[in-house]
Coordinates of C-alpha atoms in Angstrom, one line a residue:
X1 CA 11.4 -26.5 25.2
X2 CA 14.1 -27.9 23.2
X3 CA 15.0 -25.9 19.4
X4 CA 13.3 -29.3 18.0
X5 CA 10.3 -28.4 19.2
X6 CA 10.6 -24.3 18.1
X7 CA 11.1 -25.3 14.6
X8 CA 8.0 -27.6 14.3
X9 CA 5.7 -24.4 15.7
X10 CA 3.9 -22.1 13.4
X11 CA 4.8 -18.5 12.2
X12 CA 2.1 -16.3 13.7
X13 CA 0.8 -13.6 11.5
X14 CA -1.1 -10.1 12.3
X15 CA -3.8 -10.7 9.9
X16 CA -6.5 -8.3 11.2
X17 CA -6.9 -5.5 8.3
X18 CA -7.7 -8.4 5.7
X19 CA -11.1 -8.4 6.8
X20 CA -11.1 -4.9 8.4
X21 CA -9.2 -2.8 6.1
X22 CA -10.4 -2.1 2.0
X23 CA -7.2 -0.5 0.9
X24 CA -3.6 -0.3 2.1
X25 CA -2.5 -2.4 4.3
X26 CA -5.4 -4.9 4.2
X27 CA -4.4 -4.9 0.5
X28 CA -0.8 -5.5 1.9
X29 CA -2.2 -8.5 3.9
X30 CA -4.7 -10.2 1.8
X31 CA -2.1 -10.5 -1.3
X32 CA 0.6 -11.5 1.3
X33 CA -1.5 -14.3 2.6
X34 CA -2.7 -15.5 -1.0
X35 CA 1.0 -15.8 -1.9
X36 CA 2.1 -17.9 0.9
X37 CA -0.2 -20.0 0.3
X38 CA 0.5 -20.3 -3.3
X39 CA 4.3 -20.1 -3.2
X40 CA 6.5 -23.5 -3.0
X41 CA 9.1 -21.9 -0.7
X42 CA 6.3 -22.0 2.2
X43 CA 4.4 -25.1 1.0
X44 CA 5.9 -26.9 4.6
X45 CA 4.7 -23.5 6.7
X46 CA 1.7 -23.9 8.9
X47 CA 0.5 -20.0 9.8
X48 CA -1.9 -19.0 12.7
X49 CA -3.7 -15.7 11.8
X50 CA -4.2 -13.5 14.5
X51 CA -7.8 -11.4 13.8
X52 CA -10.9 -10.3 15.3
X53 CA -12.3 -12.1 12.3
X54 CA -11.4 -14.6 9.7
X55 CA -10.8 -13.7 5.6
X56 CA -11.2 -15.8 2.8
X57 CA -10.6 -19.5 1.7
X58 CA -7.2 -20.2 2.9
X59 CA -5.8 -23.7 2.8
X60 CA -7.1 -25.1 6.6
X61 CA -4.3 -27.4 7.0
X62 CA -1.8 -24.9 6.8
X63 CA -3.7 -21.3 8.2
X64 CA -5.5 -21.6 11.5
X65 CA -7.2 -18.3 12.2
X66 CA -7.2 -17.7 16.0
X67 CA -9.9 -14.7 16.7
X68 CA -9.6 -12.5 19.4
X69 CA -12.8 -10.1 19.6
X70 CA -11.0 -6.9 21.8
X71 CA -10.4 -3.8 21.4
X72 CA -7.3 -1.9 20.8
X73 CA -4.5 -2.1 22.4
X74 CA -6.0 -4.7 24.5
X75 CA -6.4 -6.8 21.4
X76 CA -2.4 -6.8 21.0
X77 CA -1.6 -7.9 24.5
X78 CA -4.0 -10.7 23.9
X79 CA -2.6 -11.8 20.8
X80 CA 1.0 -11.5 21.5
X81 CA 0.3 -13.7 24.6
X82 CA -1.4 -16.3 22.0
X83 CA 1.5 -16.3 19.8
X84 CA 4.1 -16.1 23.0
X85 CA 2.7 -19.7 23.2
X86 CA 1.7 -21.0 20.1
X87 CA 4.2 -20.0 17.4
X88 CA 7.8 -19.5 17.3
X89 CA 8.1 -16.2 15.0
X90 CA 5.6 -13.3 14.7
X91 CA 5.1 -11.1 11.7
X92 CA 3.7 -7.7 12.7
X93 CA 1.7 -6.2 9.7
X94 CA -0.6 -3.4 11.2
X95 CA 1.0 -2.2 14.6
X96 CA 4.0 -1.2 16.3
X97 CA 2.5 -2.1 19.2
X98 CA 2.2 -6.1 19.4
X99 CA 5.5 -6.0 19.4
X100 CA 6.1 -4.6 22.6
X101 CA 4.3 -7.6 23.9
X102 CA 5.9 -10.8 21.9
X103 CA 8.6 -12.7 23.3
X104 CA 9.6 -14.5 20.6
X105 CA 11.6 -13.3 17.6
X106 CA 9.7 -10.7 15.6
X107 CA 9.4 -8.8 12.4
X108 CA 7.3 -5.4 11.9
X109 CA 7.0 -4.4 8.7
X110 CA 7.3 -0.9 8.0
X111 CA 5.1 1.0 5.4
X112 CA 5.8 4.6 5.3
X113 CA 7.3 6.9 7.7
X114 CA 4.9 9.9 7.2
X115 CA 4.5 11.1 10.6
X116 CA 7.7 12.2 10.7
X117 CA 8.0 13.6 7.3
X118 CA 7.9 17.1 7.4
X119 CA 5.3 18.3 4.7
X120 CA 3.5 14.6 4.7
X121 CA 0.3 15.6 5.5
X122 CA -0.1 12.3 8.5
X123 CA -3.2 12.1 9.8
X124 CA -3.7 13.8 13.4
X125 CA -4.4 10.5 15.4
X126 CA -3.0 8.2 13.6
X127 CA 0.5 10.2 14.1
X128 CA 0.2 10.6 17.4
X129 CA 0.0 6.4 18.4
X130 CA 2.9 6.0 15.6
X131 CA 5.0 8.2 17.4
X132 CA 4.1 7.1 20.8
X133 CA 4.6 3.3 19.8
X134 CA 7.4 3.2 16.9
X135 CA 10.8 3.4 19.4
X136 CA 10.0 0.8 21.5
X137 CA 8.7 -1.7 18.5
X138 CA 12.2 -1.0 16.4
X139 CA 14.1 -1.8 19.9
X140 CA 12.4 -5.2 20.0
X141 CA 12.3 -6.4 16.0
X142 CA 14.6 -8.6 15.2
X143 CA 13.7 -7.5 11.2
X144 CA 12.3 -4.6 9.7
X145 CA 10.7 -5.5 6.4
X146 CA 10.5 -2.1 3.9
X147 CA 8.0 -1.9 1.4
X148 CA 10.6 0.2 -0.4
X149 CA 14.1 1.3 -0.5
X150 CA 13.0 4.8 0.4
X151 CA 11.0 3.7 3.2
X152 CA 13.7 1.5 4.4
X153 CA 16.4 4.8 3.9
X154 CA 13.9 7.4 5.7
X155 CA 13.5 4.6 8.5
X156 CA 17.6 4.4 9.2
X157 CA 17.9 7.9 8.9
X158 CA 15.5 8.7 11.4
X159 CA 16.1 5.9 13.5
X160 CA 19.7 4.5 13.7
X161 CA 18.5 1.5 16.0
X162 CA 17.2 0.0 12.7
X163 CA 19.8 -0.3 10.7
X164 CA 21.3 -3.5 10.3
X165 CA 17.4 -5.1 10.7
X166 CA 16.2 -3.9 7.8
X167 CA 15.2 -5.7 4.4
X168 CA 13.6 -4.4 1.1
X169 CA 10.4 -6.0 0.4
X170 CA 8.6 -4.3 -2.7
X171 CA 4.7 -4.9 -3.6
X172 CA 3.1 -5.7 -6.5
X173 CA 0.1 -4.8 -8.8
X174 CA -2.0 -8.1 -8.2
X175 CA -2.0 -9.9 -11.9
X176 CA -5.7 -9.0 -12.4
X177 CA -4.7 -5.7 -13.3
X178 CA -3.1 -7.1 -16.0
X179 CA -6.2 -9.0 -17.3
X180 CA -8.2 -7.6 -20.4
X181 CA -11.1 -5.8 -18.8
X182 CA -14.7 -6.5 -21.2
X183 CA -15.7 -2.7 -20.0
X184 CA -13.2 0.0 -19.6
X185 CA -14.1 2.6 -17.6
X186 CA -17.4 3.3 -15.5
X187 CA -20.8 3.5 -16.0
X188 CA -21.0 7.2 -14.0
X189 CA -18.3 8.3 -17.2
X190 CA -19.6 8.8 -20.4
X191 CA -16.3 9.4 -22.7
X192 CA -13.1 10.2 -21.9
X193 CA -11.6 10.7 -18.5
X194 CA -8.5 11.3 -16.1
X195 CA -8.1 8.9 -13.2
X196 CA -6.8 9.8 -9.7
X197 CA -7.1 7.2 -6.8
X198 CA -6.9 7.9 -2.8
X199 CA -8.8 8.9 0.3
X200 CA -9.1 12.2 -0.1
X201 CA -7.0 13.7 2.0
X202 CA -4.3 16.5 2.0
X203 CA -1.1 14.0 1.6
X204 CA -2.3 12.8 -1.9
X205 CA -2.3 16.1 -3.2
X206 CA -5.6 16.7 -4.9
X207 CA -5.9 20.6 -4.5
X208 CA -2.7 21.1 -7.0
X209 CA -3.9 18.5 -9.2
X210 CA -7.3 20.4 -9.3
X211 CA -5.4 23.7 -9.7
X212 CA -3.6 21.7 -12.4
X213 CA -6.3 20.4 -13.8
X214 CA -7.8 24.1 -14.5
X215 CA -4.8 25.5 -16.2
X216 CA -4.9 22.7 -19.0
X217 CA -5.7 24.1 -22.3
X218 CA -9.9 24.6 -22.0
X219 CA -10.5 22.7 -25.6
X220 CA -8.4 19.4 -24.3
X221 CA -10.2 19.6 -20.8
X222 CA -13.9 19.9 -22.4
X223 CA -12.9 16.8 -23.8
X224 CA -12.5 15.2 -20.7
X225 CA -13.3 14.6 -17.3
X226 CA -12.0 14.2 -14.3
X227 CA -12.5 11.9 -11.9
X228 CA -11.4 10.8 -8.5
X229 CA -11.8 7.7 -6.7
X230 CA -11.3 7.2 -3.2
X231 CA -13.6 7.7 0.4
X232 CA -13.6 10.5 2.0
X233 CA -10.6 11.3 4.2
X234 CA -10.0 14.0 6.7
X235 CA -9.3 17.8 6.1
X236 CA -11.0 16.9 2.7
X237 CA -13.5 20.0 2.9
X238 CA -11.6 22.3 0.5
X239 CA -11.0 19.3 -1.4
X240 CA -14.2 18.8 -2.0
X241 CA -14.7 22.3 -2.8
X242 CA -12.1 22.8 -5.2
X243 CA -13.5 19.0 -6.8
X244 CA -16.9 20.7 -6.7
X245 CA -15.5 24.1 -8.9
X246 CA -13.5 22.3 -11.3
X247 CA -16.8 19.9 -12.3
X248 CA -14.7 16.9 -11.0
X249 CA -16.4 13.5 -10.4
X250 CA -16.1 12.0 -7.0
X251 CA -16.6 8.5 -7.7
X252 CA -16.1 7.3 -3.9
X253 CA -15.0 3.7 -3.1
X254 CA -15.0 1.2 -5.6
X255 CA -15.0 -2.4 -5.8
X256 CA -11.7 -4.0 -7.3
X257 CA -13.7 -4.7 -10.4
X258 CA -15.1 -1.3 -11.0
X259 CA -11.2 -0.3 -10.3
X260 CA -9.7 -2.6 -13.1
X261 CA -11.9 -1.0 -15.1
X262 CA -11.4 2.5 -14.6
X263 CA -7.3 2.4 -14.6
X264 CA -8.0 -0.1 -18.0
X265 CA -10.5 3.1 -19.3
X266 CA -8.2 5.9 -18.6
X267 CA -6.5 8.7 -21.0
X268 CA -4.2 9.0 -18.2
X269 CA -3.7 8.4 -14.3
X270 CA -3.0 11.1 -12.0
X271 CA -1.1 10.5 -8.7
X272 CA 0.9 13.9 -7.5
X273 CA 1.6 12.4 -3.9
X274 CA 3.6 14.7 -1.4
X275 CA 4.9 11.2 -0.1
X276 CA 4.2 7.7 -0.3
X277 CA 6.0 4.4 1.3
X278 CA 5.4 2.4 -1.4
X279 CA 2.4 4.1 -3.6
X280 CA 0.5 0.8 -5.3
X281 CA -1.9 3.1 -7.7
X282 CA 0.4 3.6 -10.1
X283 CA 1.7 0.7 -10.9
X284 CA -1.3 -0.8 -10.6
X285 CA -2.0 1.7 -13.2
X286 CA 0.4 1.1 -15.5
X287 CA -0.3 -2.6 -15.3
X288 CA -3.9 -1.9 -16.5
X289 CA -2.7 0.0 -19.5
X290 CA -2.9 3.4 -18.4
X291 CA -0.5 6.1 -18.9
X292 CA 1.2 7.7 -15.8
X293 CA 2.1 11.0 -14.0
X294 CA 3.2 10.7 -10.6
X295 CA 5.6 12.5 -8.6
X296 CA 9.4 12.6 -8.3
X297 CA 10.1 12.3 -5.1
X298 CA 9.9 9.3 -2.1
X299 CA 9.6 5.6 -3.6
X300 CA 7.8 7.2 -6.4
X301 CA 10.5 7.1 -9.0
X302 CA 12.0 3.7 -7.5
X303 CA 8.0 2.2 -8.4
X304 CA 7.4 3.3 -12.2
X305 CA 11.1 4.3 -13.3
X306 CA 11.3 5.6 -16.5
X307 CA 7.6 4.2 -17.2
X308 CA 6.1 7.4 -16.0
X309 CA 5.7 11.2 -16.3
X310 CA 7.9 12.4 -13.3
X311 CA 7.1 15.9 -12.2
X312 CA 7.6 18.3 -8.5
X313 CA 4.3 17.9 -6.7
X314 CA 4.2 21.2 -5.5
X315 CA 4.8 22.8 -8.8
X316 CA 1.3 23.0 -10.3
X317 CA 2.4 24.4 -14.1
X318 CA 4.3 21.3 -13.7
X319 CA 1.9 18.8 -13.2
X320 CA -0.8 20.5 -15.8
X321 CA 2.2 19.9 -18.0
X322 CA 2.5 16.9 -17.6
X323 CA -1.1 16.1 -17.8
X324 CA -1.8 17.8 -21.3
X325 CA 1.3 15.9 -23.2
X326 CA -0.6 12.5 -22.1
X327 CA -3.5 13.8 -23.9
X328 CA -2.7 15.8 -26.9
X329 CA 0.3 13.2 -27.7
X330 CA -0.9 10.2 -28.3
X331 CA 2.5 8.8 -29.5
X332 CA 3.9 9.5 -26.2
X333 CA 0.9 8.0 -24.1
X334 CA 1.2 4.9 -26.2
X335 CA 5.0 4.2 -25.6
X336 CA 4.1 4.8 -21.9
X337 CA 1.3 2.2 -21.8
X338 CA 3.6 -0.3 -23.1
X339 CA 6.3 0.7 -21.2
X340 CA 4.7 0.9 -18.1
X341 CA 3.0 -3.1 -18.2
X342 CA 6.6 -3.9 -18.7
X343 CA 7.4 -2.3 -16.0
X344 CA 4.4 -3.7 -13.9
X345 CA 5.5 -7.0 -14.5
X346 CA 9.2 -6.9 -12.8
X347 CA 6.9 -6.8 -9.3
X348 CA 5.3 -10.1 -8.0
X349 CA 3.6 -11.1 -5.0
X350 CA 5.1 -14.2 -5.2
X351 CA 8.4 -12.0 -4.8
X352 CA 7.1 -10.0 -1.8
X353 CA 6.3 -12.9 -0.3
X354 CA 8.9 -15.1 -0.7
X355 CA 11.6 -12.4 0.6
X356 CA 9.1 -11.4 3.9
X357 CA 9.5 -15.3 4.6
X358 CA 13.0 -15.4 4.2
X359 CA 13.3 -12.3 6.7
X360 CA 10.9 -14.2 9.3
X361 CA 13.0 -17.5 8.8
X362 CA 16.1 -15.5 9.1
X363 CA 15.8 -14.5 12.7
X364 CA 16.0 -17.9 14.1

């Protein structure tokens, strides 16, 4: 096949956790695809979508979903075979391990590097096949697109064969967040509330911000309540415990409706992470309206800047803080509402998605 012939073929595209993921990286992929659709940099792209299903109303002239109905890792064989034939660069957006299958000049875009982050809290299996699959996938990439700067520093750090492949591509709050919501908050919240989003699960935190939570003066906590939004998660029991003794809500999944609304309805937003790759919540957040605390450490700080309440996740005093100056001082939760849409806005999907295509085009 002559390089004629290359050029004219499609990009192929990991699309799977659009339809199969809510949060995360099927957030990642759904406003990815949207983007490239919408942006004029691609508008002579054609894509093929590799998926065990299809996801929304993409233009059909320029996405072809091609569904393969398997199972991990057989589904990744399959589909790097498909794309070995059909499409002259690959984009990996929810494995390590396709890569080790494609023949043709690939990118894997790298998240977070939390299984091997000590104090990160990964989750059990999902650390073991990262750590069993990464080395061989960073071998093969030709790029390495970072959702952060500190996710692109913790990835050459721990794995020198990287550097020199990476690139810097940060996400966005999607412009509905922006959008003036009708009805702030939610229907299971009767006044005034504090917000915290995330599967509940030990790497978000939520015991200290529960500890935190009870050490705020008792007359400004009567006031309001606390609520956390997320599905359950793993080693949540004593979460759900503590959530339980501290008369927290658990609110559970939400649509993206009912989440506009919340973040537009809040007094403040709570997200104490031990470690994040990227961590969309808060500027999703601040986007919405709604004044921050989130920790100093990770891409945290390189997310909100000075937009936020900055604090040591570990330290609890720190974080109840942190928490009672958003409510008592209304002065200072106003400047960081303002502060923080302005800060919302210097992210754009159009952005991410423009600079991922450049990094595809880039490896020939």
């Amino acid at each position: 096949m002559d390089n004629h012939e290359m050029a004219r073929r499609p990009i192929g595209v990991d699309a799977r956790a659009a339809a199969e993921v809510p949060a995360g990286r099927g957030r990642y992929v759904r406003e990815l695809l949207n983007a490239l659709e919408r942006i004029p940099e691609a508008a002579d792209e054609r894509f093929i979508l590799y998926a065990r299903e299809p996801w929304g109303d993409l233009d059909p002239g320029r996405f072809t979903w091609s569904t393969i109905g398997l199972p991990d890792p057989a589904w990744h064989i399959a589909a790097a075979r498909r794309a070995n034939r059909e499409t002259r660069a690959f984009l990996s957006t929810n494995s390590y391990l396709t890569a080790w299958f494609t023949r043709i000049p690939t990118a894997v875009v790298i998240y977070d590097l939390v299984p091997f982050i000590d104090g990160a809290h990964a989750q059990a299996r999902a650390a073991r096949i990262e750590k069993a699959t990464i080395r061989p996938a960073l071998s093969r990439a030709r790029s390495l697109p970072c959702i952060s700067a500190a996710t692109r520093d913790d990835l050459e750090r721990l794995f020198p064969v990287s550097r020199g492949k990476t690139v810097v591509t940060p996400l966005a709050a999607d412009a509905s967040f922006a959008e003036r919501v009708a009805r702030p908050g939610h229907p299971d919240l009767t006044g005034r509330y504090v917000l915290a989003v995330g599967t509940l699960e030990p790497r978000k935190n939520l015991e200290r911000l529960l500890d935190a939570w009870m050490l705020i003066d008792s007359e400004t906590r009567a006031s309001h309540e606390l609520a956390l939004v997320g599905p359950r998660g793993w080693e949540d029991e004593s979460i759900v415990a503590k959530a339980s003794a501290a008369n927290a809500r658990l609110l559970g999944r939400v649509s993206d409706e009912e989440l506009r609304a919340l973040y537009a309805g809040a007094s403040a937003f709570a997200y104490p992470s031990l470690y994040e790759g990227f961590g969309l919540p808060p500027l999703e957040a601040m986007a919405a309206g709604a004044p921050v605390l989130t920790s100093n450490l990770s891409s945290l700080p390189e997310v909100v800047g000075d937009a936020a309440v900055l604090v040591d996740p570990t330290d609890v005093a720190a974080i109840s803080r942190g928490l009672e100056r958003l409510l008592t001082d209304s002065v200072f939760a106003d400047d960081l509402r303002s502060a923080g849409r302005r800060r919302a806005r210097d992210f754009s999907w159009d952005r991410t998605a423009t600079d991922t295509l450049a990094a595809v085009r880039a490896m020939g």
